[in-house]
Coordinates of C-alpha atoms in Angstrom, one line a residue:
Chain E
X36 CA -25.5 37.6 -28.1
X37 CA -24.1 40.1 -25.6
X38 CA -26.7 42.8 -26.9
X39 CA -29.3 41.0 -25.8
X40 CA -28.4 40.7 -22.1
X41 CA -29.5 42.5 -19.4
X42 CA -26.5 45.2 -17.9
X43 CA -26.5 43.8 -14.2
X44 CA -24.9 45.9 -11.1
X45 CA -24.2 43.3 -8.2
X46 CA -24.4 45.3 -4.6
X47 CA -23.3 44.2 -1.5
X48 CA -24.6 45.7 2.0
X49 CA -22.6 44.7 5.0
X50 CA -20.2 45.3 8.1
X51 CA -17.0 44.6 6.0
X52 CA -15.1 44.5 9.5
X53 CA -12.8 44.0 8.0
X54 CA -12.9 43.5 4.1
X55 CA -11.7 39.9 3.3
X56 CA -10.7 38.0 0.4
X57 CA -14.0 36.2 0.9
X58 CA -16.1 39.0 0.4
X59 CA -14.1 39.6 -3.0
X60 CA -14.9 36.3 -4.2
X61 CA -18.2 36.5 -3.7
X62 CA -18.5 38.8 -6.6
X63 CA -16.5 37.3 -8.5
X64 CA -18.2 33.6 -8.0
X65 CA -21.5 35.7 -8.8
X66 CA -20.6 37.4 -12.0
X67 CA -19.1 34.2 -13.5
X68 CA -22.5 32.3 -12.0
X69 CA -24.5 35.3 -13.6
X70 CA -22.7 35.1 -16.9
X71 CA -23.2 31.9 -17.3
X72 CA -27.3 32.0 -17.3
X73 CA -26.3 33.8 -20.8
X74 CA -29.2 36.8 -19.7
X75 CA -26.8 39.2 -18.0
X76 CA -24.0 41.1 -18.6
X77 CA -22.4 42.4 -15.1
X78 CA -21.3 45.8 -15.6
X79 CA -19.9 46.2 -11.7
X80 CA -20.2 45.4 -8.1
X81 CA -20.1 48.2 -5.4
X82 CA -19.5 47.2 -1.6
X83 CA -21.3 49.6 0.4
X84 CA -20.3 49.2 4.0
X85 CA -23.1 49.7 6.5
X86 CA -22.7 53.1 9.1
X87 CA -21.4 53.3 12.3
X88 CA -25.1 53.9 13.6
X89 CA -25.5 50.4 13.0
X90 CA -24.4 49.5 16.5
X91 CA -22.9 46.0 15.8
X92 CA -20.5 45.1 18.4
X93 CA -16.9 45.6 17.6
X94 CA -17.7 47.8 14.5
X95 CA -14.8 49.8 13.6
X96 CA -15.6 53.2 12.7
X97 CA -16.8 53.6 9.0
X98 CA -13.6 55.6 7.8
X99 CA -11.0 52.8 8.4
X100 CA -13.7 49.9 7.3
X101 CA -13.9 52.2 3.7
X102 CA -10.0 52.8 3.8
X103 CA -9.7 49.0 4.3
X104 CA -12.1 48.4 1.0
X105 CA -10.7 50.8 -1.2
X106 CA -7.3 49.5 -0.4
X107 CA -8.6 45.7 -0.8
X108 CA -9.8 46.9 -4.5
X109 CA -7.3 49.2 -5.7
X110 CA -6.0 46.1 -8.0
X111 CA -9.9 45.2 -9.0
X112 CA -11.1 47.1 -12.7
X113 CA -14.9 46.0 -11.5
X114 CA -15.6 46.4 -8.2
X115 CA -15.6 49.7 -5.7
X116 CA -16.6 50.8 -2.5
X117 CA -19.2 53.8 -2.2
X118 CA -19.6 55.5 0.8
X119 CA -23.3 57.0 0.2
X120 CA -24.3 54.6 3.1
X121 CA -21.3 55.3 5.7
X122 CA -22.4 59.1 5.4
X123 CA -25.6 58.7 6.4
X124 CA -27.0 60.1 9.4
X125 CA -28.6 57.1 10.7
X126 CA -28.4 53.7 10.0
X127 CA -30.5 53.3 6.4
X128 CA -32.5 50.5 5.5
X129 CA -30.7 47.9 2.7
X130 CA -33.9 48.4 0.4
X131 CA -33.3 52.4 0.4
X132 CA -29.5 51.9 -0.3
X133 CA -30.3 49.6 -3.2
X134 CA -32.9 52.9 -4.6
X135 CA -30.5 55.4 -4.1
X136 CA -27.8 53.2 -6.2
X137 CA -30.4 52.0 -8.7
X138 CA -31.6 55.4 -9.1
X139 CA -27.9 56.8 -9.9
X140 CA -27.0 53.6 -12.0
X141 CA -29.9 54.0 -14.0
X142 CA -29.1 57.9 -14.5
X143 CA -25.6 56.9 -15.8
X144 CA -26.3 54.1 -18.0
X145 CA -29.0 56.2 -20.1
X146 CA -26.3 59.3 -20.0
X147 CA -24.1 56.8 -21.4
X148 CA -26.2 54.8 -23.5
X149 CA -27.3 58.3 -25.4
X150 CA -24.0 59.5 -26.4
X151 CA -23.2 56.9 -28.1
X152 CA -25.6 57.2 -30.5
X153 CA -26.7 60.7 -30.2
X154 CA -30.4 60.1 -29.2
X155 CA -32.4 57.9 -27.0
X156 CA -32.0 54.2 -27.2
X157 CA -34.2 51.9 -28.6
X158 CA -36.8 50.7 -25.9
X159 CA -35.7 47.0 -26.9
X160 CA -33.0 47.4 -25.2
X161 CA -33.2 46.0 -21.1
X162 CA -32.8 48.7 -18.3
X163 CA -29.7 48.0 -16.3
X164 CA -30.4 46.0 -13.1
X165 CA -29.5 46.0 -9.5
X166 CA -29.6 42.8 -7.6
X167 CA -28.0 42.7 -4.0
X168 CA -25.2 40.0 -3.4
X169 CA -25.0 38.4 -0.5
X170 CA -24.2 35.1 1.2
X171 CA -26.3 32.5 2.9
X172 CA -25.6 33.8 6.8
X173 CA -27.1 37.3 5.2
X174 CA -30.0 35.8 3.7
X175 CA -30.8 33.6 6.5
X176 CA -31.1 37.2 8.7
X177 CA -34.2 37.9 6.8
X178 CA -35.5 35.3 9.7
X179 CA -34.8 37.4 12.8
X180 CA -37.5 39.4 14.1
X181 CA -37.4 43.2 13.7
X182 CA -34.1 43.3 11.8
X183 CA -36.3 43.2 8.2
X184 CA -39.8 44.8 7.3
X185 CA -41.6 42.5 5.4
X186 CA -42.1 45.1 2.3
X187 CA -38.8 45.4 2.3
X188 CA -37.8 41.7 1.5
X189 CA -40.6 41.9 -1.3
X190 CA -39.0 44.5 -2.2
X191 CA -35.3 43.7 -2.7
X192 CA -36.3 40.0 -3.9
X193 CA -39.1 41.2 -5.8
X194 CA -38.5 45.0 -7.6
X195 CA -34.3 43.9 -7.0
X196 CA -33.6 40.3 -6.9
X197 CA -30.6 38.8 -4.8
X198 CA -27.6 36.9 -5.9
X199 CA -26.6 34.3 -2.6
X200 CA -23.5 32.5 -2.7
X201 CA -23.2 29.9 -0.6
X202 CA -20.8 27.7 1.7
X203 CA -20.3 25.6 4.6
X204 CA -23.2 24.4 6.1
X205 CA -26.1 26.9 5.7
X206 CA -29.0 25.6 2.7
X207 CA -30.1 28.5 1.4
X208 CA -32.7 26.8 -1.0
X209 CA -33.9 25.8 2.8
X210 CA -34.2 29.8 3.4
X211 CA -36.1 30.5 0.2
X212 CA -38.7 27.4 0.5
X213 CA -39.1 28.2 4.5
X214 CA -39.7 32.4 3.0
X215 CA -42.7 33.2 1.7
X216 CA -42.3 36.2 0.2
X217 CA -39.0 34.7 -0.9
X218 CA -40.4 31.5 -2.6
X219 CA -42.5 34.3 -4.7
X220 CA -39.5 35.1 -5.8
X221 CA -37.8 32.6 -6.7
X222 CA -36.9 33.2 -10.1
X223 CA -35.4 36.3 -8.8
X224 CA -33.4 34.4 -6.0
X225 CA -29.9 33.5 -7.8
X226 CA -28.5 31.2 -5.6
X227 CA -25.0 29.6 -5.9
X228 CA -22.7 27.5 -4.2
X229 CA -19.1 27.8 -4.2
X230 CA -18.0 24.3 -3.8
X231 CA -14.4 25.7 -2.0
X232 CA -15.4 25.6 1.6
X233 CA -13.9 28.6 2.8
X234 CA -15.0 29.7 6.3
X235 CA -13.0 32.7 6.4
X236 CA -15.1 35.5 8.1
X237 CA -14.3 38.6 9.3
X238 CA -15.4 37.4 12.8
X239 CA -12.6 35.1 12.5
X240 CA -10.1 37.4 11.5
X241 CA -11.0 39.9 14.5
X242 CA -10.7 36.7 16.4
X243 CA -7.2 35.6 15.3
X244 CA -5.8 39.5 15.3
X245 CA -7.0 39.6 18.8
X246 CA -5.0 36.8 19.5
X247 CA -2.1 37.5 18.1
X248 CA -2.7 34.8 15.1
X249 CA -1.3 35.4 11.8
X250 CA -4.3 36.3 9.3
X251 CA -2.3 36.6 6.0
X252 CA -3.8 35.5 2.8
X253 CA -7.3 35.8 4.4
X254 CA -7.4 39.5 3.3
X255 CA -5.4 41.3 1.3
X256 CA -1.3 42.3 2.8
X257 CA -2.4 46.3 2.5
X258 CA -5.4 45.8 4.4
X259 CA -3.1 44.0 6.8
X260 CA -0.7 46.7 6.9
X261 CA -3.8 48.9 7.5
X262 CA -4.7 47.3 10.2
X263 CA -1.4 46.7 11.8
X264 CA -0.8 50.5 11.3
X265 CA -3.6 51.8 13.0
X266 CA -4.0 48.8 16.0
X267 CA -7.7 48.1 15.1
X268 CA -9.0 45.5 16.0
X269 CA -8.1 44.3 20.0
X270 CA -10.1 43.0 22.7
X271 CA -11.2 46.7 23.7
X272 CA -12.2 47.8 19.7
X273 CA -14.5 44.0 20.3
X274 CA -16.3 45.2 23.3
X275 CA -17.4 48.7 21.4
X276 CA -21.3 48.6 21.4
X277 CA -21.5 45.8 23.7
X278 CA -24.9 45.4 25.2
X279 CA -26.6 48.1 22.3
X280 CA -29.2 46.8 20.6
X281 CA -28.7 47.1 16.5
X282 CA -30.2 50.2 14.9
X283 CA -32.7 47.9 13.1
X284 CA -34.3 46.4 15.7
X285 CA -35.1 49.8 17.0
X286 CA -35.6 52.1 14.4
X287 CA -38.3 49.5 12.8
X288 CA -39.8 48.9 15.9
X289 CA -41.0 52.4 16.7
X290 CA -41.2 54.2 13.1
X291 CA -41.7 51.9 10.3
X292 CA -40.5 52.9 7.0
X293 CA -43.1 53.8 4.5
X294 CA -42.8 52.5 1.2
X295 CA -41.4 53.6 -2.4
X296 CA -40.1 57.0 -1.2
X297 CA -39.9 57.4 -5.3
Chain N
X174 CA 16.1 20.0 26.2
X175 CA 18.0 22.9 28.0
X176 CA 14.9 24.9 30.0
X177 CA 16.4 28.4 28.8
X178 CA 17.0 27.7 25.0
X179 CA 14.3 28.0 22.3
X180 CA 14.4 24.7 20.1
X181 CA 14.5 26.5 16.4
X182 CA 12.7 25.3 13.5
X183 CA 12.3 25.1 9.9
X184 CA 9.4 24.0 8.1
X185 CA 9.7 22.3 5.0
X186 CA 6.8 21.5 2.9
X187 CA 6.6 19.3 -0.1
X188 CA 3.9 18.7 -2.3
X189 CA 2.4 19.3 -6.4
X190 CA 1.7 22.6 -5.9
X191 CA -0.4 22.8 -8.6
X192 CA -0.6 25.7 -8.3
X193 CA 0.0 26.9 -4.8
X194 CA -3.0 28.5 -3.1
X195 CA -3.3 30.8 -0.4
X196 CA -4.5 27.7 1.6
X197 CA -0.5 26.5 1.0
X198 CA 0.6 29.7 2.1
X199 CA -1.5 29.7 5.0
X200 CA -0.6 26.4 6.5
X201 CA 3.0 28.0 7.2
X202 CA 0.9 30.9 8.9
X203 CA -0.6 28.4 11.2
X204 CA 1.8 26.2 12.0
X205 CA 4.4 29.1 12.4
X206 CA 1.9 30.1 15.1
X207 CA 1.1 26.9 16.4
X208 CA 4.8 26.3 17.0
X209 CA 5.6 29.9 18.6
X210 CA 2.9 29.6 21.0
X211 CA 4.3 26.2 22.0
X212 CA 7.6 27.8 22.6
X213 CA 9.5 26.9 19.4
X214 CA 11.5 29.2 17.2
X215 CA 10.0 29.2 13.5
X216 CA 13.2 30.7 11.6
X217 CA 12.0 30.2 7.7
X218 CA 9.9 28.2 5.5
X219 CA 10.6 26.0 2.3
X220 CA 8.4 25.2 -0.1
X221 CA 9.7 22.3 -2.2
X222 CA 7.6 21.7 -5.1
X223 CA 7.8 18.0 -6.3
X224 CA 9.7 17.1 -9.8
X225 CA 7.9 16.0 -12.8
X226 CA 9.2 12.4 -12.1
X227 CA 6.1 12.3 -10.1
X228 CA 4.1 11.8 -12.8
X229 CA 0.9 12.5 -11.4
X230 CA -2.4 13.0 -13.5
X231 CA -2.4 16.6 -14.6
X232 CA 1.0 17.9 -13.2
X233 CA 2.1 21.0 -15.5
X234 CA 5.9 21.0 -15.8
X235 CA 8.1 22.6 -12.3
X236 CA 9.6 25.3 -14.3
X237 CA 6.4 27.0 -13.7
X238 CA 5.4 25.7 -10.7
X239 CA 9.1 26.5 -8.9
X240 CA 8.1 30.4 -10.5
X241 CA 4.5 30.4 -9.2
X242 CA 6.1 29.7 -5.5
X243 CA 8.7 31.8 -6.3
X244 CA 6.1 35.1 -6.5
X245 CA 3.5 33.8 -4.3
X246 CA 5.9 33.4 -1.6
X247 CA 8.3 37.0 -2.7
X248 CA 8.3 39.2 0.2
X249 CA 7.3 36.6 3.3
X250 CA 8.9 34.7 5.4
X251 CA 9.1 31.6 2.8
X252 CA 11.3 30.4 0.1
X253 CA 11.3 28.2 -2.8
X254 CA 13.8 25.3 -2.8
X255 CA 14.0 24.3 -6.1
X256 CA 16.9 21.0 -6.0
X257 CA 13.8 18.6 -5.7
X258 CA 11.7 20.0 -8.6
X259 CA 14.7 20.1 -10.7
X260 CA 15.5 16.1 -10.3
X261 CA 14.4 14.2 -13.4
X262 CA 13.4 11.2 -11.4
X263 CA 11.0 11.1 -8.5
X264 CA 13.2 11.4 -5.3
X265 CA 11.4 9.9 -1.5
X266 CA 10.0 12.7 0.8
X267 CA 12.3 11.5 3.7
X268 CA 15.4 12.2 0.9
X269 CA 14.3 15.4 0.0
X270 CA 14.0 15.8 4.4
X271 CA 17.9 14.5 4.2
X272 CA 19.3 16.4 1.3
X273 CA 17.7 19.7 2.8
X274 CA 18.9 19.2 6.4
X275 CA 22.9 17.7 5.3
X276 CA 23.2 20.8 3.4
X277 CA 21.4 24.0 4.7
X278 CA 21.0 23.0 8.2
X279 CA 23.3 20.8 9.5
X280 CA 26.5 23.0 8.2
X281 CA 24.9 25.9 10.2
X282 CA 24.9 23.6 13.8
X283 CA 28.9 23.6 13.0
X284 CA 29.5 27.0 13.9
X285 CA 28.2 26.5 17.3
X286 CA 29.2 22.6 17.8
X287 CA 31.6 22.2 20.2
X288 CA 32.8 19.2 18.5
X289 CA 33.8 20.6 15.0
X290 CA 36.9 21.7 17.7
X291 CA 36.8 18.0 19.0
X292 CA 36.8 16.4 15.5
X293 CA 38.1 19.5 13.3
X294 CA 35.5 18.6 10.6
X295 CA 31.8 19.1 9.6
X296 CA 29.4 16.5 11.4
X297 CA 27.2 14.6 8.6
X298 CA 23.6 14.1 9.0
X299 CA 24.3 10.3 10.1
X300 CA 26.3 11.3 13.4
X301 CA 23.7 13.1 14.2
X302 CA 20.9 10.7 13.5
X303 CA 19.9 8.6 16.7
X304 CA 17.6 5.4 16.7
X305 CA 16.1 5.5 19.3
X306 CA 13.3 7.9 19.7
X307 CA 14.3 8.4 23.3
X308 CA 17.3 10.3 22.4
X309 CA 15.1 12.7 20.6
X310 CA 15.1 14.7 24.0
X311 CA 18.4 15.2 24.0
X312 CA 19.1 16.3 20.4
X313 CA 19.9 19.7 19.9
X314 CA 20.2 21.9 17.2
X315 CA 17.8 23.2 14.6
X316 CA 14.9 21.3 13.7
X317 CA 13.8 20.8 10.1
X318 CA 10.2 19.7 10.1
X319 CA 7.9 18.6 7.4
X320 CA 4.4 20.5 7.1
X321 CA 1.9 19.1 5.5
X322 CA -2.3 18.6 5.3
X323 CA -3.8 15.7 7.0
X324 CA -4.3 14.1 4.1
X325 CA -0.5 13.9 3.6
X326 CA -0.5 12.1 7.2
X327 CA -3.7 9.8 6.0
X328 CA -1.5 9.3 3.6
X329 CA 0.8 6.9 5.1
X330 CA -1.6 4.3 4.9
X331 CA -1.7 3.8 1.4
X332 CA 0.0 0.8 0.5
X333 CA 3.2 1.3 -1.5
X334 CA 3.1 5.0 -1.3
X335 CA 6.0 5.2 1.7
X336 CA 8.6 2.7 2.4
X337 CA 8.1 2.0 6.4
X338 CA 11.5 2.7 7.1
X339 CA 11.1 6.7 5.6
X340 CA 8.1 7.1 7.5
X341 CA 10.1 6.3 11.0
X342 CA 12.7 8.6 9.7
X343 CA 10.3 11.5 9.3
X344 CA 8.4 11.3 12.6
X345 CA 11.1 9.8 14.4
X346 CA 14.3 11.8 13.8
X347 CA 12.8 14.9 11.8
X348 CA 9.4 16.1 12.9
X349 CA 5.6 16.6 11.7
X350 CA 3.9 19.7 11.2
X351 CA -0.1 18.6 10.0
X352 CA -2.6 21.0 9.7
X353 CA -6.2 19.3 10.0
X354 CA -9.3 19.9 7.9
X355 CA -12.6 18.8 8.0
X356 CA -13.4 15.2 7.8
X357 CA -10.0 14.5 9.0
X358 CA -9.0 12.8 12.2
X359 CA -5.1 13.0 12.9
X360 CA -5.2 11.9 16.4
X361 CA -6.7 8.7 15.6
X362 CA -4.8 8.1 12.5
X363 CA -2.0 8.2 14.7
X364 CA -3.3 6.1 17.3
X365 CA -4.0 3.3 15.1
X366 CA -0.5 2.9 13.8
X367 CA 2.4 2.1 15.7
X368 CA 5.4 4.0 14.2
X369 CA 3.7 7.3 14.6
X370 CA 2.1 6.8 18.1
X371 CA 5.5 5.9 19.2
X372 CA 7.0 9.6 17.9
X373 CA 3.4 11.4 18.6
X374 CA 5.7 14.0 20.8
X375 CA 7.1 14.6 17.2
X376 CA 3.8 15.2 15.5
X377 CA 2.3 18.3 15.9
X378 CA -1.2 18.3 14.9
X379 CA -2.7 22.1 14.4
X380 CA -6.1 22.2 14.6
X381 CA -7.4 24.7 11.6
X382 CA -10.7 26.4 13.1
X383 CA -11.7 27.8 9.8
X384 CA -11.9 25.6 7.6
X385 CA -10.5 26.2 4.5
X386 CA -10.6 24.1 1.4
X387 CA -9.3 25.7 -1.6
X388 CA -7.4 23.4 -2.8
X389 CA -5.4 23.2 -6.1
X390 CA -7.9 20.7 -7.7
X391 CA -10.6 23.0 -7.4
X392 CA -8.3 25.8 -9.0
X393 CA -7.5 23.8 -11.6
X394 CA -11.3 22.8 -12.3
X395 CA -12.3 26.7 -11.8
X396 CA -9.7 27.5 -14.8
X397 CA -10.6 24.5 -17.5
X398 CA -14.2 26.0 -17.4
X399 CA -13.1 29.7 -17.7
X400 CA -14.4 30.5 -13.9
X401 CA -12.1 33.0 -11.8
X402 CA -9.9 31.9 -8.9
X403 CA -9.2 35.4 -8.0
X404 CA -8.5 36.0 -4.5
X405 CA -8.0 32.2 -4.0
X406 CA -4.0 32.3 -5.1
X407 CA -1.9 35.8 -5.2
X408 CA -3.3 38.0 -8.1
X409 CA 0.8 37.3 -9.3
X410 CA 0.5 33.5 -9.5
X411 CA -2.9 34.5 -11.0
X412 CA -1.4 36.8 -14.1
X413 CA 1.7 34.5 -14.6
X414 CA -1.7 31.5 -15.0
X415 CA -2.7 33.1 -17.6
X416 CA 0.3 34.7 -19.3
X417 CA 1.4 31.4 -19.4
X418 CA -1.9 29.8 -20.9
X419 CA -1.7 27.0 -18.0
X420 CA -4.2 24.8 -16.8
X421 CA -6.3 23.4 -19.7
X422 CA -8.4 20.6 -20.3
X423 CA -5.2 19.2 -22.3
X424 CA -2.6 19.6 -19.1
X425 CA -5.1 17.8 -17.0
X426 CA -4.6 15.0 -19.2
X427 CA -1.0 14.6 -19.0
X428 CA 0.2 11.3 -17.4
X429 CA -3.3 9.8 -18.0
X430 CA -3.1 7.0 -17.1
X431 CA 0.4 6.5 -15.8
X432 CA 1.2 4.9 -12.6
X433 CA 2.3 7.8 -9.9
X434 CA 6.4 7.1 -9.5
X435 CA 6.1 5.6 -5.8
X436 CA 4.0 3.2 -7.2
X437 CA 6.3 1.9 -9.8
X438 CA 9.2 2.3 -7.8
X439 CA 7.9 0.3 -4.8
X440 CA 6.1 -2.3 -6.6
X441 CA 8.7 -2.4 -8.8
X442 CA 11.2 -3.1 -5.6
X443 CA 8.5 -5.8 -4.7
X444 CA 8.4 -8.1 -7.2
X445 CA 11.9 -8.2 -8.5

């Protein structure tokens, strides 16, 4: 009963350096996984590439990493890229991207949930959901000191939930029972496997286009052209921000966020 | 081999694709490179979808498997040969190897063989087949190689599956083109059997870093439960999948229970 479900937004947080085809099917392995619980209906997924203030080594400047999204998902009807957290100042915190989207999802679902029938909805009906998709590598970073506030994973597993695909070797279930704010929340830790091993990453494409290696059908032929066009990605573009620490560890370290801005 | 000229190659890969993947596509991608970088000339790749003859479990029929190549592979660097789809009966690898290289290749080596002046007509494949693996050195010409997974290699340790005598003809006079995976070990395969450690200079194992696994099986699997496979094959093989309605828990079922045509053929051979 399709009325009954709950409207899901799936969000993913990341480098996308570049955008590959893996990072597409993960939303597409998590809406058909989320589907199939029969509770949710996923109304979109929004890839929301981290900023250049992130200081990851071999970042490519935000502009050509959103270029390289939107062209990726010209040919998807559900997924898009928002730049919100590009344009940020600093680097911003995954739980206060996921507020600032949940906060504008939640604006345009009632807007369009009261024209349709003139006046407020029924308070039967569930409030649309954000839940941040990710894979296993991401969810194992909740381990490495300084990179996450504790109040922050309670509140993006807890308030939020996650939706973790899975491959190769890394045992998520491992990460949740070894978490103990994540074991909390378990029922709001989707985890699922995509039985294709695929260990296409967009390390390993940097890797291969430094090297001259061919990395069709790993991403998308535009994002190709894109890259080919503008020579990202060399053995010079790899070494940008060698040696600075990430934003994370140093912006927690010294001024720690306080909690539910809202 | 003359120092100064670059041997040039053409890949040839045979195989069900059912459906072709990107991990298909991407083995010509790897071994294209693997090749360059060891100073070959890749010209073009040939993707040679098997015929229905084949009759393995769940094969849908070529017509749509020749036109799923056909736009996966539209604008690259690789074609669709569609003579061995087309057959009714099952034709042998190694023939498929032949057929391709008598007519494509082997009328191209005329315009710059000095003995088409000598012998004023086309040299066949067999004059230029040696049988000794000696004289590999010294053969010239363009070089049509087979590509395949290392299971295709594993593969020639199935009983019945290859005749002997094809298998020396592949590794010995064509050429091998294997891209690993995980769980696979193509140098020892080849070490434990004698026919392939005596061409190993004719086997070129690429070593696949990223492992990659999408295979057709899984596709196939994804689609009978209503799962998406997007971004796994070209969104065009991808629409034509479901224009078509292919890929049902019916199709899977076809040749149930039917013995895979190299199996008839050679036990067949065997006992009569």
């Amino acid at each position: 009963m399709a009325g009954c479900r709950i409207p899901l937004v799936l969000l993913a947080c990341g480098s996308f350096n570049p955008i590959t085809n893996q990072h597409m099917r993960l939303f597409e392995v998590a809406r058909d996984h989320m589907h199939s619980t029969g509770k949710y209906n996923v109304l979109g997924g929004i890839i929301s590439p981290v900023s250049d203030s992130y200081g990851k080594q071999g970042l490519a400047p935000a502009k050509h990493r959103i270029a390289m999204a939107k062209l990726a998902l010209q040919t998807s009807d559900w997924i898009r890229v928002d730049e919100w957290e590009s344009q940020q100042p600093d680097w911003t915190e995954t739980v206060v991207t996921m507020r600032h989207h949940h906060n504008h999802i939640l604006q345009k679902y009632r807007e369009s949930t009261t024209t349709h029938n003139g006046n407020i909805t029924a308070t039967s009906n569930p409030s649309v959901q954000l839940k941040l998709l990710c894979g296993a590598d991401f969810l194992d970073s909740f381990k490495t000191p300084g990179l996450w506030l504790d109040e922050h994973i309670e509140e993006v597993s807890g308030r939020f939930g996650l939706v973790c695909v899975s491959r190769g070797e890394l045992l998520p279930e491992r990460t949740v029972h070894e978490s103990d704010i994540l074991s909390r929340h378990r029922q709001n830790v989707f985890l699922v496997t995509e039985w294709v091993r695929n260990e296409t990453s967009a390390t390993e494409v940097r890797r291969a286009l430094r090297r001259g290696a061919s990395v069709k059908y790993l991403i998308p032929d535009p994002v190709l052209q894109y890259i080919q066009q503008h020579s990202l990605y060399t053995r010079d573009s790899e070494k940008r921000n060698e040696g600075t620490l990430l934003r994370p560890l140093t912006k927690q370290a010294t001024n720690p966020e306080s909690s539910m801005d809202d | 081999m003359d120092g100064t000229a670059v041997t040039k190659v053409v890949l040839l890969a045979c195989g069900s694709f059912n459906p072709i993947t990107n991990m298909h596509l991407r083995m010509f991608e790897l071994a294209r490179d693997h090749l360059e970088d060891s100073g070959y000339q890749v010209l073009q790749g040939i993707i040679s979808p098997v015929g229905d003859g084949y009759k393995k479990k769940g094969l849908i029929e070529a017509k749509h498997r020749l036109e799923m190549a056909r736009l996966a592979s539209e604008n690259s660097w690789i074609t669709v040969d569609s003579w061995e789809g087309l057959q009714t009966d099952w034709v042998e690898t190694a023939k498929v190897i032949r057929r391709y290289y008598n007519e494509k290749i082997a009328p191209e080596q005329n315009n710059d063989d000095v003995d088409t002046v000598k012998y004023g007509k086309k040299r066949r494949f067999e004059e230029y087949y040696v049988t000794s693996s000696s004289s590999m050195e010294n053969r010239d010409g363009t070089r049509l190689m087979l590509l395949c997974g290392a299971d295709v290699l594993e593969s020639f340790g199935v009983p019945n599956l290859w005749k002997p005598e094809d298998i020396e003809e592949i590794v010995g006079f064509f050429g091998l083109v294997c891209i690993t995976r995980a769980g696979s070990e193509p140098l020892k395969f080849i070490h434990q059997s004698d026919t392939l450690w005596k061409h190993r200079k004719n086997i070129h194992i690429v070593q696949e870093w990223v492992t990659n696994e999408i295979s057709a099986t899984h596709v196939r699997r994804a689609l009978r439960r209503g799962r998406s496979v997007r971004y796994l094959l070209p969104d065009s093989v991808l629409n034509y999948i479901h224009d078509h309605h292919l890929y049902s828990e019916d199709s899977e079922q076809k040749n149930a229970g039917v013995v895979l045509a190299p199996f008839q053929r050679y036990s067949d051979a065997s006992t009569s």
